[in-house]
CSV table of C-alpha atoms and ligand atoms in Angstrom, one decimal:
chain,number,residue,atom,x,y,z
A,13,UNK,CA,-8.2,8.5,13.9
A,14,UNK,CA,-10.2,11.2,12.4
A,15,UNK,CA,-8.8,12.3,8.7
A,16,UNK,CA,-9.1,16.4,9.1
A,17,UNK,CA,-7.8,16.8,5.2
A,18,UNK,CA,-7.0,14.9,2.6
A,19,UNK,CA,-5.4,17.4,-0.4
A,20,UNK,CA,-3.8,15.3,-3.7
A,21,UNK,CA,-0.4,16.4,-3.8
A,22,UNK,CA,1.0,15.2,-7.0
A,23,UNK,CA,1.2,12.2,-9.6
A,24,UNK,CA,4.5,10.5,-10.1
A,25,UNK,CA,6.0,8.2,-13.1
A,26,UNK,CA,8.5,6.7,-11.4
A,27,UNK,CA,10.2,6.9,-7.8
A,28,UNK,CA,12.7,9.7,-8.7
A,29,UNK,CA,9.8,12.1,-9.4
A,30,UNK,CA,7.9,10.9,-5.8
A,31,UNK,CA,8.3,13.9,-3.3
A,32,UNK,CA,10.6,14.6,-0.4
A,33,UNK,CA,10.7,11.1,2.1
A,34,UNK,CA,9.6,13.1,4.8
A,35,UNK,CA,6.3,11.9,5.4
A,36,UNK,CA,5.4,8.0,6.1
A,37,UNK,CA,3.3,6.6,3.1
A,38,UNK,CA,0.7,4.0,2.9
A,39,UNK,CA,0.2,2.8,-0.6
A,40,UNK,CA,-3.0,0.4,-2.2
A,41,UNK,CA,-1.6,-2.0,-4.8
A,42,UNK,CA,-3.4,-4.8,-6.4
A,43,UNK,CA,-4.9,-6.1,-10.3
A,44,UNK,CA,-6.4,-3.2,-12.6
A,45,UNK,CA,-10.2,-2.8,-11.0
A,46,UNK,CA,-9.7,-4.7,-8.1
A,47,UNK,CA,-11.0,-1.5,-6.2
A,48,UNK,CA,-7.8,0.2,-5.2
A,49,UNK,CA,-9.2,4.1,-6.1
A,50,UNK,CA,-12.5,3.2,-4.3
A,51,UNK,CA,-10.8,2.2,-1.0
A,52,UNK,CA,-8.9,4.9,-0.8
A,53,UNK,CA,-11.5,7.3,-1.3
A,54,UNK,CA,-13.7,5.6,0.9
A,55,UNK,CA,-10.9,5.9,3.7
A,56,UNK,CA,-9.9,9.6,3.3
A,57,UNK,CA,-14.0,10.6,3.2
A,58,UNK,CA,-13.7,12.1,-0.4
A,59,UNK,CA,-15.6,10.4,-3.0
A,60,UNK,CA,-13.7,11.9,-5.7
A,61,UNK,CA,-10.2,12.2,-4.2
A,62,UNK,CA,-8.4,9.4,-6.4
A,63,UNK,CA,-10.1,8.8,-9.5
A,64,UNK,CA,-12.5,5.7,-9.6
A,65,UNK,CA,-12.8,4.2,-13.4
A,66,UNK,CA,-14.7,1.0,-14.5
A,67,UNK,CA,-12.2,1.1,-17.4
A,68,UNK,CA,-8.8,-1.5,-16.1
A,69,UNK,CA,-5.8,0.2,-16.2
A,70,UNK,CA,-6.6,3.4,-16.3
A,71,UNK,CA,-4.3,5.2,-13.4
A,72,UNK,CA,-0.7,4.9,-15.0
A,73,UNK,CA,0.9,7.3,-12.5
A,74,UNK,CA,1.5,6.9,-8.8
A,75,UNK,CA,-0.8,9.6,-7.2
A,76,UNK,CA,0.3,11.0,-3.8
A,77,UNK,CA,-2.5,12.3,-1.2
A,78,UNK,CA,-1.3,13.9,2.0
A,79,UNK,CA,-4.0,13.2,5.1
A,80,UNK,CA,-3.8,15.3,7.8
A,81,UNK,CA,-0.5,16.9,6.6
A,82,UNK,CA,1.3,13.9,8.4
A,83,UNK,CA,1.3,11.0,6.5
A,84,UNK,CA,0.5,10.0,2.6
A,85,UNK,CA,-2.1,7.8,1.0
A,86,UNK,CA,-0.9,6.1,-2.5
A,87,UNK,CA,-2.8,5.0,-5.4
A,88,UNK,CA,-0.5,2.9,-7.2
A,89,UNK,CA,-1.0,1.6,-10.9
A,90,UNK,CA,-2.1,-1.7,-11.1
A,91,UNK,CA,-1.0,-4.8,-11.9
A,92,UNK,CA,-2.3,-7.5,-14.9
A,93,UNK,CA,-3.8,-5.6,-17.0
A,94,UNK,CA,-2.8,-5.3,-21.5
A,95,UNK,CA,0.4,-7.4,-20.6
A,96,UNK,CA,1.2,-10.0,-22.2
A,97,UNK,CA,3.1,-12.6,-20.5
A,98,UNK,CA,6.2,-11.9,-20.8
A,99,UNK,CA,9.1,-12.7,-18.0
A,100,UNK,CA,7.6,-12.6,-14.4
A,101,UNK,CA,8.6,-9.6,-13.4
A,102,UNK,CA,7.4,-7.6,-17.1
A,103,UNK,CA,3.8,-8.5,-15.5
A,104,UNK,CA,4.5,-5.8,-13.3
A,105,UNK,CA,4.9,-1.7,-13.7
A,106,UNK,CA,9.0,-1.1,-13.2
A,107,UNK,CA,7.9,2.0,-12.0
A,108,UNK,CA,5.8,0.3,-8.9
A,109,UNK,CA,8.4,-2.4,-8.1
A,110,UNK,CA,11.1,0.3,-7.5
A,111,UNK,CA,8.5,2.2,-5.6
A,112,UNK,CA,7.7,-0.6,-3.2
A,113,UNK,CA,11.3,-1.9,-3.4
A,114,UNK,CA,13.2,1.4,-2.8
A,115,UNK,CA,10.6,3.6,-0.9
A,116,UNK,CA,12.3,4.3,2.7
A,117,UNK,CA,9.1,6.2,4.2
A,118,UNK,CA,6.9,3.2,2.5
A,119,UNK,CA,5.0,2.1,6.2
A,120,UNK,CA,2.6,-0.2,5.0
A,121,UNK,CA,1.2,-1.8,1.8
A,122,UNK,CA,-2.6,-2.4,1.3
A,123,UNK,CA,-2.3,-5.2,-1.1
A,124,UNK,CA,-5.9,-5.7,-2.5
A,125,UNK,CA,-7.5,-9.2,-3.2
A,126,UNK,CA,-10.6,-9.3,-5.3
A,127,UNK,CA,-12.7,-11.7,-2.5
A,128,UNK,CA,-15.2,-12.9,-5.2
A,129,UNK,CA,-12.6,-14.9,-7.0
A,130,UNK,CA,-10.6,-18.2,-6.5
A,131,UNK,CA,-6.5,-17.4,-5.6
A,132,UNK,CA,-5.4,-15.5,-9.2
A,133,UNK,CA,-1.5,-16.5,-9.9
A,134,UNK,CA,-0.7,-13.3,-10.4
A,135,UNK,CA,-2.0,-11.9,-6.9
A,136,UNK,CA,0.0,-15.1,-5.6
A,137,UNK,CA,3.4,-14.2,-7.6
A,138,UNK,CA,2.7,-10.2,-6.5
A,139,UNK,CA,2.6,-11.5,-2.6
A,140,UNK,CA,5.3,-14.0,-2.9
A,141,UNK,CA,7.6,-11.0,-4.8
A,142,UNK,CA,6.6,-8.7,-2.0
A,143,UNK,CA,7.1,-10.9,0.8
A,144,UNK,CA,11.1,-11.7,-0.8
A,145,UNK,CA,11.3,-7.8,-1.1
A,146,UNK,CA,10.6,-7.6,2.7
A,147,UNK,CA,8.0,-5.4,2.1
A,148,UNK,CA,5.7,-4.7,4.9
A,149,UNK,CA,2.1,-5.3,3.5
A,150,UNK,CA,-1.7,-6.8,5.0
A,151,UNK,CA,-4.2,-8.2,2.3
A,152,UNK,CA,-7.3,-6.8,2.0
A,153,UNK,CA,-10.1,-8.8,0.0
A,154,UNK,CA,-12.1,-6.3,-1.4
A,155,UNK,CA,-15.8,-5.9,-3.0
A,156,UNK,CA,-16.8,-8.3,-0.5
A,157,UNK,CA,-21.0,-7.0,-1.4
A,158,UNK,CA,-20.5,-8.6,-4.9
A,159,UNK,CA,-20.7,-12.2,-3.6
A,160,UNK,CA,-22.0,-14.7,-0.9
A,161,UNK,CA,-20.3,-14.3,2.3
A,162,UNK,CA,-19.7,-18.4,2.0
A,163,UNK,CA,-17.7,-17.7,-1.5
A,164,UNK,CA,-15.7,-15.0,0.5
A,165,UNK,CA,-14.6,-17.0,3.0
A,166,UNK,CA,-14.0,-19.9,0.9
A,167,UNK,CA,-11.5,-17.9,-1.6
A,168,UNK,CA,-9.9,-16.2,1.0
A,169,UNK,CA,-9.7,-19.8,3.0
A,170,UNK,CA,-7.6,-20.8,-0.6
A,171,UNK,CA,-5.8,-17.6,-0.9
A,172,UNK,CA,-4.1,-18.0,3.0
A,173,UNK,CA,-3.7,-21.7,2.1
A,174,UNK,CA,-1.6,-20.9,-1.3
A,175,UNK,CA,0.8,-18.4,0.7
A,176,UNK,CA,1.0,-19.9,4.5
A,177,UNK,CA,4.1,-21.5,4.1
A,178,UNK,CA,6.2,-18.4,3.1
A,179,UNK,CA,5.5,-17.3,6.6
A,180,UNK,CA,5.8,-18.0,10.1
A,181,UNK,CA,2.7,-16.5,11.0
A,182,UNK,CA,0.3,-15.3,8.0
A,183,UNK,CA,0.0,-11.8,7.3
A,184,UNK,CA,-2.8,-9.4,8.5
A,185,UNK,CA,-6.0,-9.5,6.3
A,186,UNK,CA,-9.3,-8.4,5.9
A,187,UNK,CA,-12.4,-7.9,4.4
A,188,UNK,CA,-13.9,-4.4,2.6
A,189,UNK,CA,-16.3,-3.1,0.5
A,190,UNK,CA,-15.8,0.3,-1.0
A,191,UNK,CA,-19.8,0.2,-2.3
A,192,UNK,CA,-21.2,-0.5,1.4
A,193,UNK,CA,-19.1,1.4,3.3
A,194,UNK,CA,-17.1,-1.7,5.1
A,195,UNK,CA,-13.3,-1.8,6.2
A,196,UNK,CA,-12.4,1.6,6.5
A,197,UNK,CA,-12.3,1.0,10.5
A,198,UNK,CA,-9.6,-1.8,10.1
A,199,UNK,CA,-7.6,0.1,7.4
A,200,UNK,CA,-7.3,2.7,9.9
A,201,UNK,CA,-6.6,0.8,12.8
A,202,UNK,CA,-3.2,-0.7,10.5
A,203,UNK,CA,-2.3,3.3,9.6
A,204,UNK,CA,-3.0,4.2,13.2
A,205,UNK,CA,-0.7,1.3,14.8
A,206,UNK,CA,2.1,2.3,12.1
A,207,UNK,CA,2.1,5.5,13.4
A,208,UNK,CA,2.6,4.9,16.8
A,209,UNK,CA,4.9,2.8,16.1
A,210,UNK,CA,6.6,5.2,14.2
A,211,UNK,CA,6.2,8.2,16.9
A,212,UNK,CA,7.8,5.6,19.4
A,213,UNK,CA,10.8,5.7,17.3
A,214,UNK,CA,11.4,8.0,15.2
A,215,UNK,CA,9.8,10.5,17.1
A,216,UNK,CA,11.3,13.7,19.4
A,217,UNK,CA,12.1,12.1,22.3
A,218,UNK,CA,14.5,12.6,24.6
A,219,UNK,CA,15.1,8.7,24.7
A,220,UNK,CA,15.7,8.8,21.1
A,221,UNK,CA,19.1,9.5,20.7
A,222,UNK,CA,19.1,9.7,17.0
A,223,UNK,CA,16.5,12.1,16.9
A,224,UNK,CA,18.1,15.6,16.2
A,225,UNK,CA,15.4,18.1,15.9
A,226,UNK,CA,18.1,20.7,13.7
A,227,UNK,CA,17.5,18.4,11.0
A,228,UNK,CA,15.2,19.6,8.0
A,229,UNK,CA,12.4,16.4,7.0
A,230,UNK,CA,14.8,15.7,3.9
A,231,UNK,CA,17.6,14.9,5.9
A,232,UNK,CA,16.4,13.2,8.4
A,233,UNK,CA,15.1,11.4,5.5
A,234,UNK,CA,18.4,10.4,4.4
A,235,UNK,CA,19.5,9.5,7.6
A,236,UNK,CA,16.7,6.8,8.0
A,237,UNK,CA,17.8,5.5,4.5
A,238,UNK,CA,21.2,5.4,6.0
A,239,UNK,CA,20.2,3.7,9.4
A,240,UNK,CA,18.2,1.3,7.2
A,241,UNK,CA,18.9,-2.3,7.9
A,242,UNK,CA,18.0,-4.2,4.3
A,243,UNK,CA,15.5,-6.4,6.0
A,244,UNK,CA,13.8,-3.5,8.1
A,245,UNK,CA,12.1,-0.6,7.7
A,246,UNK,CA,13.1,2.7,9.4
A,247,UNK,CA,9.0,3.2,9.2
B,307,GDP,N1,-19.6,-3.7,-6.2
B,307,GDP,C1,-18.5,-3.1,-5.9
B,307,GDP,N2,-17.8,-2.4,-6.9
B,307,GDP,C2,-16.7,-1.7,-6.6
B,307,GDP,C3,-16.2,-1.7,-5.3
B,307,GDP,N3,-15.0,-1.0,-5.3
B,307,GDP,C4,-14.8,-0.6,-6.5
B,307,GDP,N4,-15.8,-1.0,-7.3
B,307,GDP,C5,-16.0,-0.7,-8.8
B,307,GDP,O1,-14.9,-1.4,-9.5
B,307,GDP,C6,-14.4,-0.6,-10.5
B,307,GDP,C7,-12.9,-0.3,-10.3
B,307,GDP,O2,-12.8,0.5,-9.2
B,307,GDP,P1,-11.5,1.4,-8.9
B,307,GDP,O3,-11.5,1.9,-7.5
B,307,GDP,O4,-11.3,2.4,-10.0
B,307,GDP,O5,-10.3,0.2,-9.1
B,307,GDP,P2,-8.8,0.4,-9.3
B,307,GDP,O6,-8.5,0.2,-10.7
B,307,GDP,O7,-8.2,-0.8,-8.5
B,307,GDP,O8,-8.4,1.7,-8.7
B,307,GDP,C8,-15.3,0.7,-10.5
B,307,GDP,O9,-16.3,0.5,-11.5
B,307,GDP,C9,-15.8,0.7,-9.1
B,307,GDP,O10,-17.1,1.4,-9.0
B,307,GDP,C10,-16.9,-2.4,-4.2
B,307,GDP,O11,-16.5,-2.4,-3.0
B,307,GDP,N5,-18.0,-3.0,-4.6
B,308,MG,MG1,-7.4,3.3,-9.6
């Protein structure tokens, strides 16, 4: 997929003030630092499209990008970062839960790994919430230049160990590295499959008898939240 434009289309403090559901979105979640605004600049070819900060918990907002005025990219606010251990779930931005929780056009979720360290209990309580949330996510074990490829392997070894048993099969991961360039070919090829898949059924086709093209993006936005089964996406 080649990404034509990328153009930031607003920052949001909570789910009510995201934009219309017309659009699928893709969204990078992970701990303060662990490289989220990198990636996604380094996948929409614009070095200074989301804001990159070597200061933790800097973004506060969810920022919305809009790629080849067909689908979104999301920096989300991270996680673990000035919180104090409180109940699980305080750990976490009320704002982002209810975004991954209650999105309707949310496709995918990049969640990001730091690959240099050992499983971090908060990345493991993150997936484990997301995976109860039936939220469709990869991993994606990021700054993979800062460390030994053994070390890498090793933690991300640990990290599939920790979480196989909450699945039948694991979820999708890999490897990036904002700094050398690597991964953008793989985060593609998840956006690109979603969207296919996506085309295939929510798309104007004939064989799609739910598809009525009189509808304006909002509503048929509100008819996928309708159709939506809890455990399954629309998108
Ligand atoms: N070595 C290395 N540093 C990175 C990489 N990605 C991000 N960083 C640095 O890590 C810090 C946090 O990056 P940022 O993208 O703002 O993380 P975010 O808080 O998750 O959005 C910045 O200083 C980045 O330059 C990477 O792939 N390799
Ligand atoms: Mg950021």
């Amino acid at each position: 997929m080649n990404i034509a434009s990328a153009i930031f289309d607003c920052s949001a403090p909570d789910l009510a003030s995201c934009p219309d559901e017309a659009l699928p979105e893709f969204a990078f979640i992970g701990r303060s630092n662990v490289g989220k605004s990198s990636l996604l600049n380094l996948l929409a070819g614009k070095e200074r499209l989301a804001r990159v900060s070597p200061t933790p918990g800097f973004t506060k907002l969810i920022n919305i990008f809009t790629i080849n005025k067909t689908w979104r990219l999301v920096d989300l606010p991270g996680y673990g970062f000035a919180q104090v251990a409180r109940q699980d779930s305080s750990k976490f931005n009320e704002a982002v839960l209810d975004y991954l929780e209650h999105r309707t056009n949310l496709c995918r979720v990049f969640a990001l790994i730091e690959s240099g360290l050992p499983p971090q209990e908060i990345d493991l309580q993150f997936v484990e919430w997301l995976t109860s949330k039936a939220v469709p996510f990869v991993l994606v074990f990021t700054k993979t230049d800062k460390i030994l490829p053994a070390v890498v392997e090793a933690n991300i070894a640990a990290f599939m160990e920790r979480i196989a048993a909450w699945f039948e099969k694991p979820p999708t991961s890999f490897t990036c590295s904002a700094a050398a360039g690597h991964g953008r070919k793989e985060l593609l090829r998840v956006i690109d499959e979603a969207m296919k898949a996506i085309n295939a059924v929510a798309g104007p086709s004939s064989t799609n008898p739910e598809f009525n093209p009189n509808l304006t993006a909002n509503e048929r936005a509100r008819e996928n939240r309708k159709r939506r089964p809890d455990l399954n996406r629309p998108w």
